[in-house]
PDB file of C-alpha atoms in Angstrom:
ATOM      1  CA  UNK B   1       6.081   7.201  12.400  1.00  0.00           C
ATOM      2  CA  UNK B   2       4.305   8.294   9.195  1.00  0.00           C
ATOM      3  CA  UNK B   3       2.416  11.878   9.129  1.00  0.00           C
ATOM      4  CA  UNK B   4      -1.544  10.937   8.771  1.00  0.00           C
ATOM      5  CA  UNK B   5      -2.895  13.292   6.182  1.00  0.00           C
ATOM      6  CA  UNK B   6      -6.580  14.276   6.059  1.00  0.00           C
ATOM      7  CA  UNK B   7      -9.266  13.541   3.901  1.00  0.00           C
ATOM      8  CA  UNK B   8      -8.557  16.793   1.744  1.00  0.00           C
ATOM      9  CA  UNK B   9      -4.654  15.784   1.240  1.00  0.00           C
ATOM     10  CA  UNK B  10      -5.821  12.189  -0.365  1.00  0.00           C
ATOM     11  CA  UNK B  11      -8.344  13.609  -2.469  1.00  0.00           C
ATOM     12  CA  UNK B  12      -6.239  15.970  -3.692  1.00  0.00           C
ATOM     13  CA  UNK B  13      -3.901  13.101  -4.783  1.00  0.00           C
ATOM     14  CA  UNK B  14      -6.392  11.281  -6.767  1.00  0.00           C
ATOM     15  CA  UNK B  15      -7.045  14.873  -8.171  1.00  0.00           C
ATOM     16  CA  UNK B  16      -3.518  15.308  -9.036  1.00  0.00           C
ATOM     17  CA  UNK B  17      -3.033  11.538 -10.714  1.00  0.00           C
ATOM     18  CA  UNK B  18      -6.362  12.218 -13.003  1.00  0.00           C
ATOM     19  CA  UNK B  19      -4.623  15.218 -14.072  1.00  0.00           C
ATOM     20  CA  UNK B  20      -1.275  14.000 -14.835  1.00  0.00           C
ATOM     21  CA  UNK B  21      -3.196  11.436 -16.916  1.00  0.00           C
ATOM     22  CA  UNK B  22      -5.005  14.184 -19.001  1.00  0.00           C
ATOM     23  CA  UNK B  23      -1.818  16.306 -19.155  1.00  0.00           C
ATOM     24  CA  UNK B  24       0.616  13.348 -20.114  1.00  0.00           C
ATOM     25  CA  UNK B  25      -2.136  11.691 -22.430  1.00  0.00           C
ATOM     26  CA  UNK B  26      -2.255   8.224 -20.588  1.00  0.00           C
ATOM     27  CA  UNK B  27      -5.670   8.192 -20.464  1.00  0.00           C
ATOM     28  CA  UNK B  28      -9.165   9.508 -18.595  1.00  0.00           C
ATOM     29  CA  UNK B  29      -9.390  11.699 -16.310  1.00  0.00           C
ATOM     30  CA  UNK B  30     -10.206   9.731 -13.401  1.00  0.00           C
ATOM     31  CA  UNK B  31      -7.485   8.713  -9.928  1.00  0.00           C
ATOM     32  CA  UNK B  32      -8.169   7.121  -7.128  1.00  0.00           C
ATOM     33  CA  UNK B  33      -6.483   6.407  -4.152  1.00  0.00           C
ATOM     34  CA  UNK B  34      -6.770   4.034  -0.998  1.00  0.00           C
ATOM     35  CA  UNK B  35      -6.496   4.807   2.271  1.00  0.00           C
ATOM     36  CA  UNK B  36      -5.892   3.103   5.990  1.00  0.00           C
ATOM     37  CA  UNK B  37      -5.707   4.248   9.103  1.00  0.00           C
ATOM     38  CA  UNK B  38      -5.113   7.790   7.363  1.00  0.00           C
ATOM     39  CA  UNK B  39      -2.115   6.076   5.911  1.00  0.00           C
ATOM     40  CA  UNK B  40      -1.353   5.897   1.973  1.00  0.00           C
ATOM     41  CA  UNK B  41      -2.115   2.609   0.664  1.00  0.00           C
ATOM     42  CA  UNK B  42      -2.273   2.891  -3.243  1.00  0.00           C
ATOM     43  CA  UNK B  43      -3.359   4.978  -5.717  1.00  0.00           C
ATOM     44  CA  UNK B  44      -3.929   4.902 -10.099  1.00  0.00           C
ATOM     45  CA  UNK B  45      -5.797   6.667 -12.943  1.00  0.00           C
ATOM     46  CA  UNK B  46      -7.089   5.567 -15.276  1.00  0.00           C
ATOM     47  CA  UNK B  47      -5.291   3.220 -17.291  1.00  0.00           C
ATOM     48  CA  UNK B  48      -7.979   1.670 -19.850  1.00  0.00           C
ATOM     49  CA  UNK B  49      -6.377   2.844 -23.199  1.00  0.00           C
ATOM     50  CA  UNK B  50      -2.601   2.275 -21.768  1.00  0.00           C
ATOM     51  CA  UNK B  51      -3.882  -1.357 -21.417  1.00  0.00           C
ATOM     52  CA  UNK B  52      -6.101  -1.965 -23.490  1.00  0.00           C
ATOM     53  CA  UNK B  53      -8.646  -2.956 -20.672  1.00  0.00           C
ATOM     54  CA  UNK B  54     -12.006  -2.027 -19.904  1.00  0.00           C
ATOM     55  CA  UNK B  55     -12.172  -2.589 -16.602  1.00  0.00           C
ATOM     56  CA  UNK B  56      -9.207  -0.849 -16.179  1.00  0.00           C
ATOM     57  CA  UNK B  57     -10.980   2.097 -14.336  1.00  0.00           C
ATOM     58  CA  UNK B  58      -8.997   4.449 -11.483  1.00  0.00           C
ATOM     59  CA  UNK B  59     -10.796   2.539  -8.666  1.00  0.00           C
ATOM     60  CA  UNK B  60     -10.604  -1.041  -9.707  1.00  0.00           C
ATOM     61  CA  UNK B  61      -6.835  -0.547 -10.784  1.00  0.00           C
ATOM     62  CA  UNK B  62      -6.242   1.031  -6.728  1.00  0.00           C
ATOM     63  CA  UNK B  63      -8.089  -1.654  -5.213  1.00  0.00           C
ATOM     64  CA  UNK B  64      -5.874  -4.111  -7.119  1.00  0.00           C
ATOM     65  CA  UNK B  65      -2.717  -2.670  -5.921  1.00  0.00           C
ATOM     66  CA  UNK B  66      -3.519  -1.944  -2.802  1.00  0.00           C
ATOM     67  CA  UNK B  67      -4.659  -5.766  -2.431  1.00  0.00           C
ATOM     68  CA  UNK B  68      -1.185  -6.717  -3.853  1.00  0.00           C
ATOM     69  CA  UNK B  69       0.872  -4.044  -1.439  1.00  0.00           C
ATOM     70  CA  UNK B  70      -1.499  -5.586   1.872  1.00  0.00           C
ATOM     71  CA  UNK B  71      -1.566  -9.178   0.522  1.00  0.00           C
ATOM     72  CA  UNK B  72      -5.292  -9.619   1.156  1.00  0.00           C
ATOM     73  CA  UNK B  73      -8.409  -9.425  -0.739  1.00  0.00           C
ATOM     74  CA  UNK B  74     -10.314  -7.831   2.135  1.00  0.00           C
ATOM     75  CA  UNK B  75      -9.894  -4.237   2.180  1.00  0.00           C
ATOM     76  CA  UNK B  76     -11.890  -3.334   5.251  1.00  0.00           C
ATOM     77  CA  UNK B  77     -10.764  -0.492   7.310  1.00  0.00           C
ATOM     78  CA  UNK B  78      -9.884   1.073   4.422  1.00  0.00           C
ATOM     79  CA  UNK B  79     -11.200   4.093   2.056  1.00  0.00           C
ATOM     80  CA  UNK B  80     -11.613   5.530  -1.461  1.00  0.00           C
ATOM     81  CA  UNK B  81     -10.418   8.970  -2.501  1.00  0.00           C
ATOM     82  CA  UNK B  82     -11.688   9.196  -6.236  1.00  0.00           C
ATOM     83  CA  UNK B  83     -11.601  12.043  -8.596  1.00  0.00           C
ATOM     84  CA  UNK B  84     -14.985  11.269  -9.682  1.00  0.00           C
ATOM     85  CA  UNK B  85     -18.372   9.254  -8.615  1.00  0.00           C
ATOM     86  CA  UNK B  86     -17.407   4.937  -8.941  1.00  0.00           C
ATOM     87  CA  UNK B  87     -19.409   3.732 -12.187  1.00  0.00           C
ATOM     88  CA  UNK B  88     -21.541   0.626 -11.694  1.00  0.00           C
ATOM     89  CA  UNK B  89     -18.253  -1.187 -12.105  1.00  0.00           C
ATOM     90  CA  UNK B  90     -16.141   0.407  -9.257  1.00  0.00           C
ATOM     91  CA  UNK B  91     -19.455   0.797  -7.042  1.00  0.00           C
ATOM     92  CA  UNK B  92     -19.169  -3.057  -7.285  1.00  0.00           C
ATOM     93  CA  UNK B  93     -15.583  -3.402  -6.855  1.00  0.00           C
ATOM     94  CA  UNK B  94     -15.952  -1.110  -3.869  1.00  0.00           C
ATOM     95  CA  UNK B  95     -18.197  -3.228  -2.160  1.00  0.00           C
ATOM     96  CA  UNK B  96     -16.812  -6.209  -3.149  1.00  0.00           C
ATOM     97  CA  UNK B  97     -13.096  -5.010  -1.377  1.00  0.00           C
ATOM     98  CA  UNK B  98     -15.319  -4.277   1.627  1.00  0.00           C
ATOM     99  CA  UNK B  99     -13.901  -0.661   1.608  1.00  0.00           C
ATOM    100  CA  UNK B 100     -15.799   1.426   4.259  1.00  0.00           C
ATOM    101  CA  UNK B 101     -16.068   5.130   2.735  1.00  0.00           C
ATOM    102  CA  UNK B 102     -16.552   6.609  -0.517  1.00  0.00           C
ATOM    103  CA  UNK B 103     -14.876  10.362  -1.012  1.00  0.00           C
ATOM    104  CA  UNK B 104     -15.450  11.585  -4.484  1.00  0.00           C
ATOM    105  CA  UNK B 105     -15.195  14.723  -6.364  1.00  0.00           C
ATOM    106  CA  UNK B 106     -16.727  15.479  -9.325  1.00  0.00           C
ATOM    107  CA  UNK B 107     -20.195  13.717  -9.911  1.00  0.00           C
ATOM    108  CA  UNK B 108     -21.535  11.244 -12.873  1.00  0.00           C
ATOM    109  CA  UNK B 109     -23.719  14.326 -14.233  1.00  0.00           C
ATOM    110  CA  UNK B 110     -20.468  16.005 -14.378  1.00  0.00           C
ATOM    111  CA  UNK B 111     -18.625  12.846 -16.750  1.00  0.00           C
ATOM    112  CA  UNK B 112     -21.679  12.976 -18.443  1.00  0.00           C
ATOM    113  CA  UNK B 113     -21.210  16.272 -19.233  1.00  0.00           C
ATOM    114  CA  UNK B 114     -17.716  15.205 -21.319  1.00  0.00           C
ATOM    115  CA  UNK B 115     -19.101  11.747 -22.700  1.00  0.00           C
ATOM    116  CA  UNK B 116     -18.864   9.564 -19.940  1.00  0.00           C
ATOM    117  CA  UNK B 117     -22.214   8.380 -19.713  1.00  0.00           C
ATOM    118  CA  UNK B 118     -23.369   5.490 -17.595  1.00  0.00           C
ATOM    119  CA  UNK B 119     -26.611   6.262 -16.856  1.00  0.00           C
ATOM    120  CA  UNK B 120     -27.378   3.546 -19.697  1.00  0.00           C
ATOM    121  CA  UNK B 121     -26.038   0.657 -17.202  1.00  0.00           C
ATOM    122  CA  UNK B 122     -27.991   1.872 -14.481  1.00  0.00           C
ATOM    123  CA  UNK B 123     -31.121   1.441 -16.898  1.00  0.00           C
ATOM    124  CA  UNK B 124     -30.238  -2.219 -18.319  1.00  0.00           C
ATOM    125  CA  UNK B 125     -29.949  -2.922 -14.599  1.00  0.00           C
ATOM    126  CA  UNK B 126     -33.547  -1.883 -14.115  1.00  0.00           C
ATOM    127  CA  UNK B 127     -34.973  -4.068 -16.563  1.00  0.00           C
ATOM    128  CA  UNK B 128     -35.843  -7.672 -16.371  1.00  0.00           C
ATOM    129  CA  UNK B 129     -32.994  -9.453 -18.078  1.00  0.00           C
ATOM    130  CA  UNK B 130     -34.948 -10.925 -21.333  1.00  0.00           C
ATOM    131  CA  UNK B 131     -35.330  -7.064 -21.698  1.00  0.00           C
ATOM    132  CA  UNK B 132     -31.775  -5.582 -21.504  1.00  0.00           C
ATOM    133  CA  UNK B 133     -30.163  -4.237 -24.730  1.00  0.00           C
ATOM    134  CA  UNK B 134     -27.326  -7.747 -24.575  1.00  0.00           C
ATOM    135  CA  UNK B 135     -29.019 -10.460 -24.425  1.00  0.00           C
ATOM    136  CA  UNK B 136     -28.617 -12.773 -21.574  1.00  0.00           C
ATOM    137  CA  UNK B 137     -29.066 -16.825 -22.020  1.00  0.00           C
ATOM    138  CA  UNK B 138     -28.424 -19.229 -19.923  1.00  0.00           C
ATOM    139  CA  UNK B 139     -26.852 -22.682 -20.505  1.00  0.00           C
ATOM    140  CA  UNK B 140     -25.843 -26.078 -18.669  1.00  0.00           C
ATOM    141  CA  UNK B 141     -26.848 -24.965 -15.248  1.00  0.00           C
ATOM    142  CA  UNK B 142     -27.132 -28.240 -13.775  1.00  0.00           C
ATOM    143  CA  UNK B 143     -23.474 -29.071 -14.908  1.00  0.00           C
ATOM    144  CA  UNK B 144     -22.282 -25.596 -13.618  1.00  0.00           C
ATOM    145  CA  UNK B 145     -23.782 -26.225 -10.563  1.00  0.00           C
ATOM    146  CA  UNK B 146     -21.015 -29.306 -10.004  1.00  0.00           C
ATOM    147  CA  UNK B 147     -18.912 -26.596  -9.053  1.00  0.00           C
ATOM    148  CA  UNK B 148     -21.314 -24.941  -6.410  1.00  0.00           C
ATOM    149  CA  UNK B 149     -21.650 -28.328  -4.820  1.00  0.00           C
ATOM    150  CA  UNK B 150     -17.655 -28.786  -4.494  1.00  0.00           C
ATOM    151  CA  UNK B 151     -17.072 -25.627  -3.181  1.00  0.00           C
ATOM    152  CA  UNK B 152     -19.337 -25.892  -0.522  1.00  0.00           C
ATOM    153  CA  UNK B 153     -18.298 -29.158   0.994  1.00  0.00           C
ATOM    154  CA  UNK B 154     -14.165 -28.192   0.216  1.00  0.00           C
ATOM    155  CA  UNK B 155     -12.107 -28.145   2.748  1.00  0.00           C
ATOM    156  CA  UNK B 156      -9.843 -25.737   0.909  1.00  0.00           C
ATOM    157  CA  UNK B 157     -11.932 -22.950   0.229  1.00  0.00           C
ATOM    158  CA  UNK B 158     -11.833 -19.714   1.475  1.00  0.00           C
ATOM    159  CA  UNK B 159     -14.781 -17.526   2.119  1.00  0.00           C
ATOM    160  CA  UNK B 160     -15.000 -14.011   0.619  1.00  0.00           C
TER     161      UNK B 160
END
């Protein structure tokens, strides 16, 4: 049987893998780790300039492993150790997984503090969409909505 760890012992891990990315230059310093049944699922920093991928973040890139390591999409049960408070992105992410608890150490004020800013998200967000800074247009909805129609008379699909 594994030894369950407590919530200090995981956080400390996603403190230790944003540091190792600072120290051995791999990129921000942001880790996160999941978490089941007080059991070690995954964990990553952040890996956006080591891949050249925006959305690359600590969080997303744990939720993606630890999807691959369970074989599901549906991470409920499970939790979030992260170094920092999710961005917009990883809040998503988060609730898109269906991951039940948040545990996070430093705050946005606190990226904010060394340029990582995105308070300017949450503001687009509050605007009406013909009034964000990227402009928004939308195109062919009726043939897009072909799709819509399939999926919800398929046989095949699978609900998420």
């Amino acid at each position: 049987m594994e030894n369950k760890m407590n919530h200090e012992d995981f956080m400390r891990m996603a403190i230790e893998l944003s540091l190792k990315n600072v120290n051995e230059s791999l990129g921000g310093p942001f880790g996160a780790v999941i978490v089941k049944d007080g059991i070690f699922i995954a964990g990553s920093a952040n890996k956006v300039t080591a891949t050249n991928d925006p959305t690359a973040h600590a969080e997303v890139s744990a939720i993606r492993l630890a999807c691959e390591k369970l074989n599901t999409f549906d991470l409920s049960g499970c939790v979030v150790y992260t170094s920092c408070e999710p961005c917009p992105m990883c809040l998503g992410a988060i609730y898109w997984a269906r991951i039940e608890t948040i545990y996070f150490a430093n705050t946005k004020a606190d990226a904010e503090s060394i340029g990582f800013s995105d308070k300017f998200i949450y503001e687009e967000l509050d605007k009406p969409m013909h009034s964000r800074t990227l402009p928004v247009v939308q195109l062919m909805r009726n043939e897009a909505l072909q799709a819509f129609e399939l999926w919800e008379t398929s046989p095949l699909r699978i609900n998420y």
